[in-house]
Coordinates of C-alpha atoms in Angstrom, one line a residue:
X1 CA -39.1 91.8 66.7
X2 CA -35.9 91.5 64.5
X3 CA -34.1 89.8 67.4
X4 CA -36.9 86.8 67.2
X5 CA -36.6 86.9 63.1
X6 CA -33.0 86.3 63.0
X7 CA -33.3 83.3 65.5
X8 CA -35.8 82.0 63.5
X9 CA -33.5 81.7 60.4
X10 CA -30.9 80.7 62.4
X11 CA -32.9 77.6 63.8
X12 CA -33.9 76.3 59.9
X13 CA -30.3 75.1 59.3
X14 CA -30.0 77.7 56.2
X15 CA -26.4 78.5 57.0
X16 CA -25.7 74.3 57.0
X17 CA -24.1 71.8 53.5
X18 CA -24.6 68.3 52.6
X19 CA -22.2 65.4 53.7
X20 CA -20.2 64.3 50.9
X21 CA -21.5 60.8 49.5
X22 CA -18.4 58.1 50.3
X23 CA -15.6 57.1 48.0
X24 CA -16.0 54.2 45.9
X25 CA -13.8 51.3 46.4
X26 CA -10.9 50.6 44.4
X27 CA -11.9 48.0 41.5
X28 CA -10.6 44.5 41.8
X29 CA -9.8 42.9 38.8
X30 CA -11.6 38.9 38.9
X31 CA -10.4 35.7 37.5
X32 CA -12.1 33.8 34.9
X33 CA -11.1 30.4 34.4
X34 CA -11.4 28.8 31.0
X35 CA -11.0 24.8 30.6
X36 CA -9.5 24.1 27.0
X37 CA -11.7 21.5 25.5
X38 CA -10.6 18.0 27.0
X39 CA -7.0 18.8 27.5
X40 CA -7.1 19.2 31.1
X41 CA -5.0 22.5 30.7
X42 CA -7.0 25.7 31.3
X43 CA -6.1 29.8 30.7
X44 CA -6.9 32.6 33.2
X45 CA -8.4 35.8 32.0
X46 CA -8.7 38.8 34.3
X47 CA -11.6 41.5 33.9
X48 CA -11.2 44.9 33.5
X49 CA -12.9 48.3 34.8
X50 CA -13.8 49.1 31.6
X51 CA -15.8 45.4 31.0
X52 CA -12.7 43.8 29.0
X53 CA -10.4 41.1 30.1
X54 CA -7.2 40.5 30.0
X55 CA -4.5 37.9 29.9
X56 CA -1.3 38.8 31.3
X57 CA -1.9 42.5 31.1
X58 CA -2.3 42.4 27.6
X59 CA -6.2 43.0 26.3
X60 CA -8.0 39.6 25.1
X61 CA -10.5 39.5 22.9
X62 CA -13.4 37.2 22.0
X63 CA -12.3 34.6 18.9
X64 CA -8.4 35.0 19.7
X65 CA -6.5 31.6 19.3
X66 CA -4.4 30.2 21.8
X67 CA -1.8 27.2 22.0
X68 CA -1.6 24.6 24.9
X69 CA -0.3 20.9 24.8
X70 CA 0.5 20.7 21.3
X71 CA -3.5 21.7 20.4
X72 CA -5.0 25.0 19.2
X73 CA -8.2 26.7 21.0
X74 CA -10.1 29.0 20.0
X75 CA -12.0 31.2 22.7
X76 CA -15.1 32.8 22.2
X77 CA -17.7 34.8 24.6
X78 CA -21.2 34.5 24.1
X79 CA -23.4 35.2 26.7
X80 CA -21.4 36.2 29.2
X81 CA -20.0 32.9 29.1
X82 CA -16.3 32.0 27.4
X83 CA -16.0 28.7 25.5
X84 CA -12.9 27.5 24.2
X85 CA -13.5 24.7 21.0
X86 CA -10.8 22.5 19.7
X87 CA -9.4 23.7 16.2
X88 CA -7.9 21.2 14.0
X89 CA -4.8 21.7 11.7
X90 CA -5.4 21.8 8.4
X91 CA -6.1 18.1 7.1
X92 CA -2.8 16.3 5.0
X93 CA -3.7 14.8 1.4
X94 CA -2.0 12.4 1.5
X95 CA -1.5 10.6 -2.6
X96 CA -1.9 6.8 -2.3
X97 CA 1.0 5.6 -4.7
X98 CA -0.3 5.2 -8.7
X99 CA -4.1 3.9 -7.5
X100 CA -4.8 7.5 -8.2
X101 CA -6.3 8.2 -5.0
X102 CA -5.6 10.2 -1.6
X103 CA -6.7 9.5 2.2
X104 CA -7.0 13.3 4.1
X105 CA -5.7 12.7 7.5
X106 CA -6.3 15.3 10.4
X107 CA -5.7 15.4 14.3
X108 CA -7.3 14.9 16.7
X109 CA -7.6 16.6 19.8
X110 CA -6.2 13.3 21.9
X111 CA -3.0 13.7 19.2
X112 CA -4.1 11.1 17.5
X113 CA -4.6 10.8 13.3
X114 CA -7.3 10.1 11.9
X115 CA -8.2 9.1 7.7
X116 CA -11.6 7.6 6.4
X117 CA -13.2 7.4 10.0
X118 CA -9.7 5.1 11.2
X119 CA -7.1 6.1 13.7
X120 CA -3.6 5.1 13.3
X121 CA -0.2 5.8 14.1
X122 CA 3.0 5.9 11.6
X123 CA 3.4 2.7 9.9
X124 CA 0.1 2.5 9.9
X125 CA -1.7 0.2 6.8
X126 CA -4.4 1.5 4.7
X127 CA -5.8 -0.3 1.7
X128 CA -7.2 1.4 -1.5
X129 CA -10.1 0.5 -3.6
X130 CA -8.2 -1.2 -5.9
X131 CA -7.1 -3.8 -3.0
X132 CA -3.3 -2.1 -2.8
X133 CA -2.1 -1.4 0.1
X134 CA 0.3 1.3 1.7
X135 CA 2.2 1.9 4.4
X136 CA 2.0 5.5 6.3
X137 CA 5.0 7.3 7.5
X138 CA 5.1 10.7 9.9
X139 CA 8.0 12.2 9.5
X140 CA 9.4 16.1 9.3
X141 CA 6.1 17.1 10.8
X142 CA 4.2 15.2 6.9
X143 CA 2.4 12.3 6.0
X144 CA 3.8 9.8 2.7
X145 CA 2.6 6.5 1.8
X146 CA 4.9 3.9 0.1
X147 CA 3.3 1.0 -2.1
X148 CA 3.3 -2.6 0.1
X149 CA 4.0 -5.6 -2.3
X150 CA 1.5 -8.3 -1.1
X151 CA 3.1 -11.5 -0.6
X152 CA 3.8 -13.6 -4.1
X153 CA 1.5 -16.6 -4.7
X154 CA 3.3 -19.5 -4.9
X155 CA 1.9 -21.7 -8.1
X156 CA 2.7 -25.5 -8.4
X157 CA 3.8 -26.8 -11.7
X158 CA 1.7 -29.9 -12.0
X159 CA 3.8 -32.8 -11.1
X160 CA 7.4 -31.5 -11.4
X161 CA 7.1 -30.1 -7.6
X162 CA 8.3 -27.2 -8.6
X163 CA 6.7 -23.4 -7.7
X164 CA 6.8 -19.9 -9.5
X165 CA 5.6 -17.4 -7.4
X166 CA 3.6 -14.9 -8.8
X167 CA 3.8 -11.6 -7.4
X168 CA 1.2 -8.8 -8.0
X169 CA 2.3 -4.9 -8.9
X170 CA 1.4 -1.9 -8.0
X171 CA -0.4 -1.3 -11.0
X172 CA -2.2 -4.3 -10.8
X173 CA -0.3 -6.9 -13.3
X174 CA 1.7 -10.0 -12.1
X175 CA 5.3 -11.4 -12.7
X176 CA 7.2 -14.5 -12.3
X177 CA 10.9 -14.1 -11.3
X178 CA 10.5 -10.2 -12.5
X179 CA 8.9 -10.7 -15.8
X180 CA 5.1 -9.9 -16.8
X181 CA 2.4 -12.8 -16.7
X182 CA -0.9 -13.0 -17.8
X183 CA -3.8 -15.6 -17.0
X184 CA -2.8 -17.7 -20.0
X185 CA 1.2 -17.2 -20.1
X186 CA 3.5 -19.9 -20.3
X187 CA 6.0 -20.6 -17.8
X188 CA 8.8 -23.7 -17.6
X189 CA 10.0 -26.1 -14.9
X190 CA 13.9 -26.6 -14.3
X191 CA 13.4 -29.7 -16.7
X192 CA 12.1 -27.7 -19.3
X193 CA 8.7 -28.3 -19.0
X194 CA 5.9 -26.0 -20.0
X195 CA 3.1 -24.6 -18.0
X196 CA 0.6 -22.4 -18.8
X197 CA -0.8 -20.1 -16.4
X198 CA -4.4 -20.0 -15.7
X199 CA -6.0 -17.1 -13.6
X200 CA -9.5 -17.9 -12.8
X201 CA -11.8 -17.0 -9.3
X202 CA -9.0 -14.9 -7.9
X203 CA -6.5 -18.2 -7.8
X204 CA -3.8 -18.9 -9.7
X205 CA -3.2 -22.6 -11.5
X206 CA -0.7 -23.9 -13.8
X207 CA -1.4 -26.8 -16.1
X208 CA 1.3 -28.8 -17.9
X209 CA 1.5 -27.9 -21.9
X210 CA 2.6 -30.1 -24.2
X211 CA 5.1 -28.4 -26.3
X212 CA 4.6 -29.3 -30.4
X213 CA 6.0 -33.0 -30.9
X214 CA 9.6 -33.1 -32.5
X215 CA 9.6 -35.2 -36.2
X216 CA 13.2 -36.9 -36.7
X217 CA 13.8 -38.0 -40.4
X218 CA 15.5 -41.4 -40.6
X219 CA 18.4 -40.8 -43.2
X220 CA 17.3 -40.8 -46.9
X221 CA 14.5 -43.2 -46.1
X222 CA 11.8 -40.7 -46.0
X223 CA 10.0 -42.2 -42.6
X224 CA 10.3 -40.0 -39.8
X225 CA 9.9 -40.6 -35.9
X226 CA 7.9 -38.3 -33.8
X227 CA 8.6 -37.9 -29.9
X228 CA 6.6 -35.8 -27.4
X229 CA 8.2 -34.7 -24.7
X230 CA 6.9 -35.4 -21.0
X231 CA 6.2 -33.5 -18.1
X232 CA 8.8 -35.6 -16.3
X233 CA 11.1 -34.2 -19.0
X234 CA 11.4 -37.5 -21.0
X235 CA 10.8 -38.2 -24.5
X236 CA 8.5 -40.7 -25.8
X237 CA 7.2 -42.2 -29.1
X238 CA 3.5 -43.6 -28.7
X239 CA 3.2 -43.3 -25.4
X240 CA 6.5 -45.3 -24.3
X241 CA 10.0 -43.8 -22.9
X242 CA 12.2 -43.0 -25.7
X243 CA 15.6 -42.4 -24.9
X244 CA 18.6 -40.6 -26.2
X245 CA 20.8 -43.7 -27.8
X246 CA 17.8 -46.0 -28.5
X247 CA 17.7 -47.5 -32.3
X248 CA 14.7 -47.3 -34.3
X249 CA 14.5 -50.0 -37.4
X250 CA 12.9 -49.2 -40.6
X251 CA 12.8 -50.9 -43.7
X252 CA 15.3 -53.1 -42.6
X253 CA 17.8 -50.6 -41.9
X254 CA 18.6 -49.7 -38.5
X255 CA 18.8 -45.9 -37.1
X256 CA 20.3 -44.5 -34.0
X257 CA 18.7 -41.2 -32.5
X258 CA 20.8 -39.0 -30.3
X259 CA 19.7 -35.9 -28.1
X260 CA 22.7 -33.8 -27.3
X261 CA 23.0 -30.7 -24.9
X262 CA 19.3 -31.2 -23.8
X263 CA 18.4 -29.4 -27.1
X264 CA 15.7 -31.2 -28.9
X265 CA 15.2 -28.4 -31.8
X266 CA 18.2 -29.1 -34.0
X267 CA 20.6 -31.8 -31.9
X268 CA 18.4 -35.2 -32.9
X269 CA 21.0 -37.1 -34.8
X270 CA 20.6 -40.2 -37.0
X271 CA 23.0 -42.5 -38.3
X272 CA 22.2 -45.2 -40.6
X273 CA 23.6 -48.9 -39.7
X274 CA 27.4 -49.4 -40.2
X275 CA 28.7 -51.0 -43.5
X276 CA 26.7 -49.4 -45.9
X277 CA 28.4 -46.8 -48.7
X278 CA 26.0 -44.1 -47.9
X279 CA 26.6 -43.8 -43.7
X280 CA 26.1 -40.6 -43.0
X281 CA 25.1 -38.3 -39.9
X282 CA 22.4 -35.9 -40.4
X283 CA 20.8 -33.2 -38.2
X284 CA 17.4 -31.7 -39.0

């Protein structure tokens, strides 16, 4: 009977143990390729046991900043997913001259720079409200603007067929040959003609002015001649050419008016007719 217990127990396995379950394999790290935005370069990230990654052995994290062709990216994981957006430099203020205004310019991802909505490169042209324009310059990794002096107007002087040319400021006045000129200014010809310049409808105009007529005194006779001076820069006494040498005749005498050194103000000279005690020359 105890012979037939014993191979009883010995048939149930109790004196057997479990297989042992198989080792797990080894963990591969996997690749994870991110494109950076439109550059066409992209950055490899390996995972890690622990659910990490990794770039370059070195532990990457979600938001982290990276540089490739000249651009900054910044990657982020969502989802499971990585992402890697464009971040753009901080944007240059750059001061347009005295108009008291500024154009921000930032770069694009392309490398190209950008201001009100406009891409251009250095030596670009912008144009403030004002109507002045300015000249862009990258240099020394900055952006400056330098005032650009519109071309000067030229301005005919009536019939002399002579030109001033009337250049604008940056502050928004106007000079002739470097001096200030307002809509009503005077300006002269080589002949000494005056012109007075007239803004009006955005154009410029100049219109011969008369300067005030010189009065002559004839000797001790008390009559006087008065002569207006042309356009054409010639004198002349009601309307007809009067000039320097011509002799006048009044109450029987006979006077000879001289202009000397083109200076009409003080140079007229008389001289009564010859013979008579009290010849003199006199200048006004």
């Amino acid at each position: 009977m105890l012979a037939l217990v014993a191979l009883a127990l010995v048939g149930c396995g109790g004196g057997e143990t479990a297989p042992a379950p198989p080792p797990a394999p080894p963990f591969v790290p996997q690749d994870v390729v991110i494109d950076l935005g439109s550059s066409g370069e992209k950055l490899t990230l390996q995972t890690t046991e622990a659910g990490g990654f990794t770039r370059n052995g070195e532990a990457f994290s979600s938001g982290t900043a990276v540089e490739a062709a000249g651009n900054t990216y910044r990657l982020t994981l969502e989802g499971g997913t990585w992402t890697a957006a464009y971040e753009a430099p901080n944007p240059w203020a750059v001061p347009l001259g005295r108009s008291g205004e500024a154009l921000l310019i930032t770069r694009r991802e392309d490398g190209l720079y950008e201001g009100n909505g406009n891409v251009f490169d250095s030596g670009g042209i912008v144009t403030a409200s004002n109507g002045n324009q300015y000249r862009l310059t990258f240099a020394d990794d900055r952006w400056t603007s330098a005032y650009l002096p519109p071309e000067p107007v030229p301005v005919g002087l009536g019939r002399s067929g002579e030109v001033v040319l009337v250049g604008r400021t940056e502050g928004g006045s106007y000079q002739v040959d470097g001096q200030a000129v307002l809509s009503g200014s005077i300006v002269r010809s080589s002949t000494g003609a005056t012109y007075r310049l007239v803004m009006q409808d955005g154009a410029w105009t100049a219109t011969f002015e008369p300067p005030p007529p010189v009065v002559v005194s004839l000797g001790a006779s008390g009559q006087t001649v008065v002569l207006q001076l042309g356009e054409d820069g010639n004198y002349r006494r009601n309307g007809q050419l009067f000039a320097s040498g011509t002799t006048v005749e009044v109450g029987g005498e006979t006077y000879q008016l001289t202009l000397q050194n083109g200076q009409w103000r003080e140079l007229w000279c008389v001289r009564v007719s010859p013979g008579r005690e009290d010849a003199n020359e006199l200048k006004p």
